[in-house]
Amino acid sequence: MQNGPDPALPLLEVRGISKSFGAVRALREVDFTLRAGEIHALLGENGAGKSTLIKVVTGVFPRDAGIVRIGGEEIAPRSAKAAVAAGIATVYQEVNLLPNLSVAQNLFLDRQPMRFGVVREGEMRHRAKALLADFGLDIDVAAPLGNYSVAIQHVTAIARAVDLSARVLILDEPTASLDRHEVEILFGIMRQLAKRSIGIVFVSHFLDQVYEISDRITVLRNGRLVGERETASLPRLELIRMMLGRELAETTNERAAAREHKTREICASFENYGKAGYVAPFNLELRRGEVVGLAGLLGSGRTETARLVFGAERADGGKARVEGAPVRLQSPRDGVRHGFGYCPEERKTEGIVAELTVRENIALALQAKRGLHRPLSRREQDEIARRYVKMLDIRPPDAERPVGLLSGGNQQKVLLARWLATSPRLLVLDEPTRGIDVGAHAEIIRLIRELCDDGLSLLVISSELDEIVTYSDRVVVLRDRAHVEELAGEAVDVGNILAAIAADSVAVALEAHT
Amino acid sequence: MTALLPRRGLAQILALIVILAVDRVVSPQFFDLRLQDGRLFGSLIDVLNRGTPVALLSLGMVLVIATRGIDLSVGAVMAIAGAIAASLADTHSLAVVLAAALGAGLICGLWNGFLVAVLGMQPIVATLILMVAGRGIAQLITEGRIVTFSSPGLVWLGNGAILGVPVPVAIALGMLILTGAVVRGSALGLLIEATGGNARASELAGVGTRAMILSVYVWCGVCAALAGVIAAADIMGADANNAGLWLELDAILAVVIGGTSLFGGRFSLVLAVLGALIIQTMNTGILLSGYPPEFNLLVKAVVVLTVLLLQSPKLTGFAGIAARLRRTKA
Amino acid sequence: PANAAELTIGFSQIGSESGWRAAETSVSKQEASKRKVNLKIADAQQKQENQIKAIRSFIAQNVDAIFLAPVVSTGWDSVLKEAKEAKIPVVLLDRDIDPSGKELYLTAVTSDSVHEGEVAGDWLAKTVGSKPCNIAELQGTVGASVATNRKKGFDTAIAKHANLKVVRSQTGDFTRAKGKEVMESFIKAEGGGKNLCAVYAHNDDMMVGAIQAMKEAGLKPGKDILTVSIDAVPDIFKAMVAGEANATVELTPNMAGPALDAVAAFKDKGTVPPKWIQTESKLYTAADDPQKIYDSKKGLGY
Amino acid sequence: MRGLPPALITAIVLVAGFAACAVQFPNIASTRVVGNLLTDNAFLGIVAAGMTFVIISGGIDLSVGSVIGFTTVFVALAIERWGMPPLVAFVAVLALSAAFGAAMGAVIHVFDLPPFIVTLAGMFLARGASFLLSTESIPITAPIYSTVSDFALRLPGGGRLTAIAIIMLVIVIGGALLLHLTRFGANVYALGGSRATASLMGVAVGTMTVKIYMLSSLLAGIAGIVFSFYTSAGYSLSAVGVELDTIAAVVIGGTLLTGGQGSVVGTFLGVLIQGLIQTYINFDGTLSSWWTKIVTGVLLFVFIALQQGLVALARRPVAKSAGAAT
Ligand SMILES: Nc1ncnc2c1ncn2[C@@H]1O[C@H](COP(=O)(O)OP(=O)(O)OP(=O)(O)O)[C@@H](O)[C@H]1O
Ligand SMILES: Nc1ncnc2c1ncn2[C@@H]1O[C@H](COP(=O)(O)OP(=O)(O)OP(=O)(O)O)[C@@H](O)[C@H]1O
Ligand SMILES: [Mg+2]
Ligand SMILES: [Mg+2]
């Protein structure tokens, strides 16, 4: 192992890579250079081609043109396995490891410690525990990965890639589902790896993180290379302009002045609502035109609250009311019938129907609400799809594309469109901005505000406290699957939220923040 | 009805044409048609007529498969419906006979749907139960005999003709149009495809996935019952031991040849029926060819594989490998 | 001496694949109850492994005798040896097994299916005389020994007559539906049926289907095209009454009667029966008062 | 808190079922019946072990019954007509069947075709090939056959543990070890979890697919040889429909048809449950052909429903293990 980075030698060199999917030209003659020991951010809007570039480099997609060199030597991996052999370890955007295997098996799949042709289970678990300990995780590694939250699954995927101790580590949106604390741990590890002259490619839509960790930045737009800069010498606004190809007033992180509410009408209220072993009974009032944020650490029960409110999970006690009238929320159908909508955080397994087109995905909830006998005509579907593709700037703007072929962020927008199309009275959004680019991020926050002004009631979960503070009128803080505090008006700020989260326990997160 | 037109049926149509051409080679009179007792007569008509039961089965099966299910019991349901129809034929009116037989199919479908949608059993074993027990029920009705009948109404269903077209063929066509109208005319088609594509996501979007699953099994049962009645009417008797035996495999094959994935999602009714015709064109060709029967299965295997490879998502498979090899060498 | 009333006999039946088989089962039950024998019937659903399992469980239950209608001729040695060790006599019904196991069973009550084919062939040869005659053959299930034998016997019989020729031969799986479908294609392939002078089917069910196919094609079965088939199930006699079928060779469903008698004699007096009790393969034609035979067979459970 | 593993639940169901049968027919609770159960289901146990791998990997293999049929005919012809020494014939037929499975796996992977249909074509092909070899059943008289079929360990109480039962037990144990202890086994589960993800995680999906179908066909070949021992004959129609029995056994054993979960031991118990159902029906002996089918169906339902119910009960979350990230 050499000492210190050798900036003269490009570790990973990508020249003139092109890739088309049928008529869509996802990459056009893209160049990319990664030096040993640097952390290199790969940025661009949703659908710019970041993930595609990564998959082409690692041989998941065959490429149409171009060459890839590693350490000066040309490589042409034909599978992820071959890429690993060539020294590239990758955490793909749709990480999803294998939920049916144990955590340990996931970490060591295809490279388990062996003796006499037999996997050394004990040794493997031991190593798995040690490896995860580096990431601050202490979990039962023999349990199936699917038992754990998305965040833990994500950390596991990263740990696996890191442990491959390759020369190049590629992380495609690794931080999307992590909280601050975990991001800190990840960054610490990335810095260490970079010191060992490993080159790291980092994809993220969190510009703060990009500025915090990266040495250089490469920006893609519409499948083309826009430019490569030193992070230190690239102003934020300039970066955003490179990404979007236009200016964007960076106002998103400012808390809107407390809005005057014309009405104080209650849209939905929950009283002593809860489910044993899931979320402790809580009281929650959602008013028309109001955004309520849910904040808390991973596993604090935010998703659970959202599912109960929507009806995806049955409560075992308490009352739910919609506009004052008692209702029973037994299934998502009930929720939909009462005018609720829910964008789940696990977009791929619980959100999109990959095979169906953008149009059909958008029309789905509205159709379900209208019932079988009142089918949306093709013309109505086209009309709805066209409206939302334009409104949310879904790219490519082709409503007849199977949603599975869209980039991650655009899939998220399609889900949002699905619920907006039902003109709901209450929308529950679980991590709506996850994986969404700066432009769209601002767009979605603007949209959230607009929707409120139209009288919609919103319940939003986000791990981005800044973001929550930006749009929430009230914030409910959760801890250990119970609602512990409700902040309103002037009291809504990051400090207060952190204080409530940390309350009596050791304020790990607080330290991380300050 | 543009909604009924195949979205992507080129491979299937091509396969059908090729097999028809081969049939013409093994049997020069293959395309001959004449009118015989007010009924069209010729090998082509045989293909349509004999293909009817599988075509009907595939109409139900394609919907079940679209929801990511499978129904192994259709052959047994055919036997049950045939047995009921035959036992009632000579003593009851045609309407009663049909109602009883189709009603039995509906109940069978409900049972399967209940096991899959409500009890959450895996479709293949859930329907295996009725596949085994159903034939027993059919035999119980006939006591293992071939129950014959002579009710002209029912016989007409199997052997009559409307404007020269055999009644079974007309019925199959009618069912195709009816199913198409119901499925594509309402939102059912979209909701079924959504359920099959991602049941959890659909459920969360407010789709009543259980109701979808239940209804497709019911429809599959009804289609199978109709196929059973026609099969019985055809031979003027109910042969509970053999009616529909192994036809579930042909129906599944037809659906897959019709381009519907066994993993659910997108489906095409027309192409499933086309798949049934492809299978029957091949079968009739085998019968006409005069080869000894020991070859039947081999020919079938080869044809099936060829048809599938033709429409393989990766016919580029070989081409792709060749291209990669070239690239790595270069 | 053991009283017949106390006998328990296990019967491993093949399954219920045809009307004939159903009749054999119900006749066996009737014959057993006539003799106050307790007959345990295990249905093998057409699988040899199930028959072997059934025999093993009969042995485990210590029955007095075992009847076996073997689905295939080979593969019985070891299980029959077990029966012999347990001193349980075995009687074969309906079908014989491979010679290597001859000493392992008491007797076999069967018809000779090669002979059945011969009887059919001989009838056809006699009926056609010296006219040239193209024959279409509907075979039974490929691989089934009955089908192989009935084909063999028929082929032997017509080989002696140069004017008889099998021009088409396909399997109709012993079923009506397939019999009809195959006959339809035979008719198309042979000039609308004009080139055919006779149909030979390995069982009556296929022939009933074939007769329908001929009628639908505007042909007159029994006149334009001669028919001969095997089994003598009631429906073929109905066709004969209508003049649509010409001949059938009987395979009696009463195999159990003689078998029960043999076992009773063996148990009571130790009489060892002959190794083969052959049932008659009787030919029936329109001359045999088919209506009467139909009436007599109707109630037998076909 | 994961609750009981499905295989254990199958075991409970089996024991309960066995006890219920034994109450009605005391003879069932004998080593003789247990020995018979193992012997009579030996070939089923062997193919089912192979099928378990296929199903866990998210596939299905409909060709196994035909491969058994083909093997018996090939072995019989090779020994009796072509004069091959039995062991050579075994090796030859195993090589053939392994190659056959590998070919199916390759077609499935390279052309991205559904396993159900590819193996259905394989089923036609193998059965068709055995018809071409011989439509008659061929007795095998080689001495090794009588040696093997006469060999048995006597169990106390008159039961016999036959050679083929022992072969089956060895294969089941070997299969379980292969599945649970080796890298190959872990990859099988990985494939069943998600082919795409497994591939991204570096599993050689193509090679694995080929190997898995090869293993299944190879075991079907061994089952065919065992079947030929069982019947001392080769017959082109043997083991028709066995694929469905096998799939049912695998599923009763707690393996998910969607892949990713299951065990060989569970499958073995599933095979025994099916055998028990048949033994029960044989002991009853009053059932007509149709009642046999109906009762088989009902018992199948009872066992599956019981198993499903127990699994649901065991899965009922006490409290979700969320593993806090601190
Ligand atoms: N398998 C595929 N088939 C067809 N088109 C695809 C496929 N994968 C990606 N695309 C298209 O390629 C383009 C680039 O997508 P890519 O996933 O690389 O975007 P991205 O930059 O990673 O976006 P995001 O930030 O949303 O993840 C998009 O237009 C997408 O629709
Ligand atoms: N009933 C359920 N069915 C399926 N998945 C569930 C269910 N309940 C919770 N989950 C998932 O299990 C994971 C664990 O939830 P967790 O306790 O971490 O919720 P959270 O506080 O919302 O945290 P996060 O920040 O991950 O959203 C979440 O990803 C959630 O989506
Ligand atoms: Mg991406
Ligand atoms: Mg959550």
CSV table of C-alpha atoms in Angstrom, one decimal, chain A residues 333, chain B residues 67 117 191 194-196 198-216:
chain,number,residue,atom,x,y,z
A,333,ARG,CA,-58.8,2.0,1.0
B,67,THR,CA,-52.0,-10.9,-10.7
B,117,ALA,CA,-56.5,-13.8,-1.4
B,191,LEU,CA,-56.0,-2.5,-11.4
B,194,ALA,CA,-51.1,-2.9,-10.9
B,195,THR,CA,-51.9,-5.7,-8.4
B,196,GLY,CA,-49.7,-8.1,-10.3
B,198,ASN,CA,-46.6,-4.6,-7.2
B,199,ALA,CA,-49.3,-5.8,-4.8
B,200,ARG,CA,-48.0,-3.8,-1.8
B,201,ALA,CA,-47.8,-0.6,-3.7
B,202,SER,CA,-51.2,-1.1,-5.2
B,203,GLU,CA,-52.7,-1.8,-1.8
B,204,LEU,CA,-51.2,1.4,-0.4
B,205,ALA,CA,-52.6,3.3,-3.4
B,206,GLY,CA,-56.1,2.2,-2.3
B,207,VAL,CA,-56.6,-0.7,-4.8
B,208,GLY,CA,-58.6,-3.5,-3.3
B,209,THR,CA,-56.1,-6.1,-4.2
B,210,ARG,CA,-57.9,-8.9,-2.5
B,211,ALA,CA,-61.0,-8.2,-4.4
B,212,MET,CA,-59.0,-8.2,-7.6
B,213,ILE,CA,-57.4,-11.5,-6.9
B,214,LEU,CA,-60.6,-13.1,-5.8
B,215,SER,CA,-62.4,-11.9,-9.0
B,216,VAL,CA,-59.8,-13.2,-11.4
